[in-house]
């Protein structure tokens, strides 16, 4: 039997990718609201300042149900990405 060791971040990234593939394969509906970490992953950004700027400028929609909890609208993130898509030649 082989034992594979992963860093925490790599493990959780792998788990999220597996969940995304399962949802895609079984056509499960995407969640309406996603966490800041998930939003940053979808946008492929590493800086909390960058996602705050997107939020503050109104580029992506968000909800703040509690003082320290900010959730991002999945459809808004996808629309933002689509609006910045570049066509190929």
CSV table of N, CA and C in Angstrom, one decimal, residues 17-73:
chain,number,residue,atom,x,y,z
A,17,UNK,N,-11.6,20.4,-6.5
A,17,UNK,CA,-11.7,20.0,-7.9
A,17,UNK,C,-12.5,18.8,-8.1
A,18,UNK,N,-12.4,17.9,-7.2
A,18,UNK,CA,-13.2,16.6,-7.2
A,18,UNK,C,-14.7,17.0,-7.1
A,19,UNK,N,-15.0,17.8,-6.1
A,19,UNK,CA,-16.4,18.2,-6.0
A,19,UNK,C,-17.0,18.9,-7.2
A,20,UNK,N,-16.2,19.8,-7.8
A,20,UNK,CA,-16.6,20.5,-9.0
A,20,UNK,C,-16.8,19.6,-10.1
A,21,UNK,N,-16.0,18.6,-10.3
A,21,UNK,CA,-16.1,17.6,-11.4
A,21,UNK,C,-17.4,16.8,-11.1
A,22,UNK,N,-17.7,16.4,-9.9
A,22,UNK,CA,-18.9,15.6,-9.6
A,22,UNK,C,-20.1,16.5,-9.9
A,23,UNK,N,-20.1,17.7,-9.5
A,23,UNK,CA,-21.2,18.6,-9.8
A,23,UNK,C,-21.4,18.7,-11.3
A,24,UNK,N,-20.3,18.9,-12.0
A,24,UNK,CA,-20.4,19.1,-13.5
A,24,UNK,C,-20.9,17.8,-14.1
A,25,UNK,N,-20.4,16.6,-13.7
A,25,UNK,CA,-20.8,15.4,-14.3
A,25,UNK,C,-22.3,15.1,-14.0
A,26,UNK,N,-22.8,15.4,-12.8
A,26,UNK,CA,-24.1,15.0,-12.5
A,26,UNK,C,-25.1,16.2,-12.7
A,27,UNK,N,-24.6,17.3,-13.3
A,27,UNK,CA,-25.4,18.5,-13.6
A,27,UNK,C,-26.1,19.0,-12.3
A,28,UNK,N,-25.3,19.0,-11.2
A,28,UNK,CA,-25.9,19.6,-10.0
A,28,UNK,C,-25.8,21.1,-10.1
A,29,UNK,N,-26.9,21.8,-9.6
A,29,UNK,CA,-26.9,23.2,-9.7
A,29,UNK,C,-25.7,23.8,-8.9
A,30,UNK,N,-25.2,24.9,-9.5
A,30,UNK,CA,-24.1,25.6,-8.8
A,30,UNK,C,-24.7,26.4,-7.6
A,31,UNK,N,-24.0,26.6,-6.5
A,31,UNK,CA,-24.5,27.4,-5.4
A,31,UNK,C,-24.6,28.8,-5.8
A,32,UNK,N,-25.6,29.5,-5.3
A,32,UNK,CA,-25.8,30.9,-5.6
A,32,UNK,C,-24.7,31.8,-5.0
A,33,UNK,N,-24.4,31.5,-3.8
A,33,UNK,CA,-23.4,32.3,-3.1
A,33,UNK,C,-22.2,31.5,-2.7
A,34,UNK,N,-21.0,32.0,-2.9
A,34,UNK,CA,-19.8,31.3,-2.7
A,34,UNK,C,-18.9,32.1,-1.7
A,35,UNK,N,-18.0,31.4,-1.0
A,35,UNK,CA,-17.2,32.0,0.0
A,35,UNK,C,-16.1,32.9,-0.7
A,36,UNK,N,-15.4,33.7,0.1
A,36,UNK,CA,-14.4,34.5,-0.5
A,36,UNK,C,-13.3,33.7,-1.1
A,37,UNK,N,-12.9,32.6,-0.4
A,37,UNK,CA,-11.9,31.7,-0.9
A,37,UNK,C,-12.2,31.1,-2.2
A,38,UNK,N,-13.5,30.7,-2.4
A,38,UNK,CA,-14.0,30.1,-3.6
A,38,UNK,C,-14.0,31.1,-4.7
A,39,UNK,N,-14.5,32.3,-4.4
A,39,UNK,CA,-14.5,33.4,-5.4
A,39,UNK,C,-13.1,33.7,-5.9
A,40,UNK,N,-12.2,33.8,-5.0
A,40,UNK,CA,-10.8,34.1,-5.4
A,40,UNK,C,-10.3,33.0,-6.2
A,41,UNK,N,-10.6,31.8,-6.0
A,41,UNK,CA,-10.2,30.6,-6.8
A,41,UNK,C,-10.8,30.7,-8.2
A,42,UNK,N,-12.1,31.0,-8.3
A,42,UNK,CA,-12.8,31.2,-9.6
A,42,UNK,C,-12.1,32.3,-10.4
A,43,UNK,N,-11.8,33.4,-9.7
A,43,UNK,CA,-11.2,34.5,-10.4
A,43,UNK,C,-9.7,34.4,-10.6
A,44,UNK,N,-9.1,33.3,-10.0
A,44,UNK,CA,-7.7,33.1,-10.1
A,44,UNK,C,-6.9,34.2,-9.6
A,45,UNK,N,-7.3,34.8,-8.4
A,45,UNK,CA,-6.5,35.8,-7.8
A,45,UNK,C,-6.1,35.4,-6.4
A,46,UNK,N,-5.0,35.9,-5.9
A,46,UNK,CA,-4.4,35.5,-4.6
A,46,UNK,C,-4.6,36.6,-3.6
A,47,UNK,N,-4.8,37.8,-4.0
A,47,UNK,CA,-4.8,38.9,-3.0
A,47,UNK,C,-6.3,39.2,-2.6
A,48,UNK,N,-6.4,39.4,-1.3
A,48,UNK,CA,-7.7,39.8,-0.7
A,48,UNK,C,-8.0,41.2,-1.1
A,49,UNK,N,-7.0,42.0,-1.3
A,49,UNK,CA,-7.1,43.4,-1.7
A,49,UNK,C,-7.8,43.5,-3.1
A,50,UNK,N,-7.4,42.6,-4.0
A,50,UNK,CA,-7.9,42.6,-5.3
A,50,UNK,C,-9.4,42.3,-5.3
A,51,UNK,N,-9.8,41.3,-4.5
A,51,UNK,CA,-11.2,40.9,-4.5
A,51,UNK,C,-12.0,42.0,-3.8
A,52,UNK,N,-11.4,42.7,-2.8
A,52,UNK,CA,-12.1,43.8,-2.2
A,52,UNK,C,-12.3,45.0,-3.2
A,53,UNK,N,-11.3,45.2,-4.0
A,53,UNK,CA,-11.5,46.2,-5.0
A,53,UNK,C,-12.6,45.9,-6.0
A,54,UNK,N,-12.7,44.6,-6.4
A,54,UNK,CA,-13.7,44.2,-7.3
A,54,UNK,C,-15.1,44.4,-6.7
A,55,UNK,N,-15.2,44.1,-5.4
A,55,UNK,CA,-16.4,44.3,-4.6
A,55,UNK,C,-16.8,45.8,-4.5
A,56,UNK,N,-15.8,46.6,-4.1
A,56,UNK,CA,-16.0,48.0,-3.9
A,56,UNK,C,-16.4,48.8,-5.1
A,57,UNK,N,-15.8,48.4,-6.3
A,57,UNK,CA,-16.2,49.0,-7.5
A,57,UNK,C,-17.5,48.5,-8.2
A,58,UNK,N,-18.1,47.5,-7.6
A,58,UNK,CA,-19.3,47.0,-8.1
A,58,UNK,C,-19.1,46.0,-9.3
A,59,UNK,N,-17.9,45.6,-9.5
A,59,UNK,CA,-17.6,44.6,-10.6
A,59,UNK,C,-18.2,43.3,-10.3
A,60,UNK,N,-18.3,42.9,-9.1
A,60,UNK,CA,-19.0,41.6,-8.7
A,60,UNK,C,-19.9,41.9,-7.5
A,61,UNK,N,-21.0,41.2,-7.5
A,61,UNK,CA,-22.0,41.4,-6.5
A,61,UNK,C,-21.7,40.5,-5.2
A,62,UNK,N,-22.1,41.0,-4.1
A,62,UNK,CA,-21.8,40.3,-2.8
A,62,UNK,C,-22.9,40.5,-1.9
A,63,UNK,N,-22.9,39.7,-0.8
A,63,UNK,CA,-23.9,39.8,0.3
A,63,UNK,C,-23.1,39.7,1.6
A,64,UNK,N,-23.5,40.5,2.6
A,64,UNK,CA,-22.8,40.4,3.9
A,64,UNK,C,-23.9,40.1,4.9
A,65,UNK,N,-24.2,38.8,5.1
A,65,UNK,CA,-25.2,38.5,6.1
A,65,UNK,C,-24.8,38.7,7.6
A,66,UNK,N,-23.5,38.7,7.8
A,66,UNK,CA,-23.0,39.1,9.2
A,66,UNK,C,-21.8,39.9,9.0
A,67,UNK,N,-21.3,40.6,10.1
A,67,UNK,CA,-20.2,41.5,10.0
A,67,UNK,C,-19.0,41.0,9.3
A,68,UNK,N,-18.6,39.8,9.6
A,68,UNK,CA,-17.3,39.3,9.1
A,68,UNK,C,-17.5,38.2,8.0
A,69,UNK,N,-18.7,38.0,7.6
A,69,UNK,CA,-19.0,37.0,6.5
A,69,UNK,C,-19.5,37.8,5.3
A,70,UNK,N,-18.7,37.5,4.2
A,70,UNK,CA,-19.0,38.1,2.9
A,70,UNK,C,-19.1,37.0,1.9
A,71,UNK,N,-20.2,36.9,1.2
A,71,UNK,CA,-20.5,35.9,0.2
A,71,UNK,C,-20.6,36.6,-1.1
A,72,UNK,N,-20.1,35.9,-2.2
A,72,UNK,CA,-20.1,36.4,-3.5
A,72,UNK,C,-21.0,35.7,-4.4
A,73,UNK,N,-21.7,36.5,-5.3
A,73,UNK,CA,-22.7,35.9,-6.2
A,73,UNK,C,-21.9,35.2,-7.3
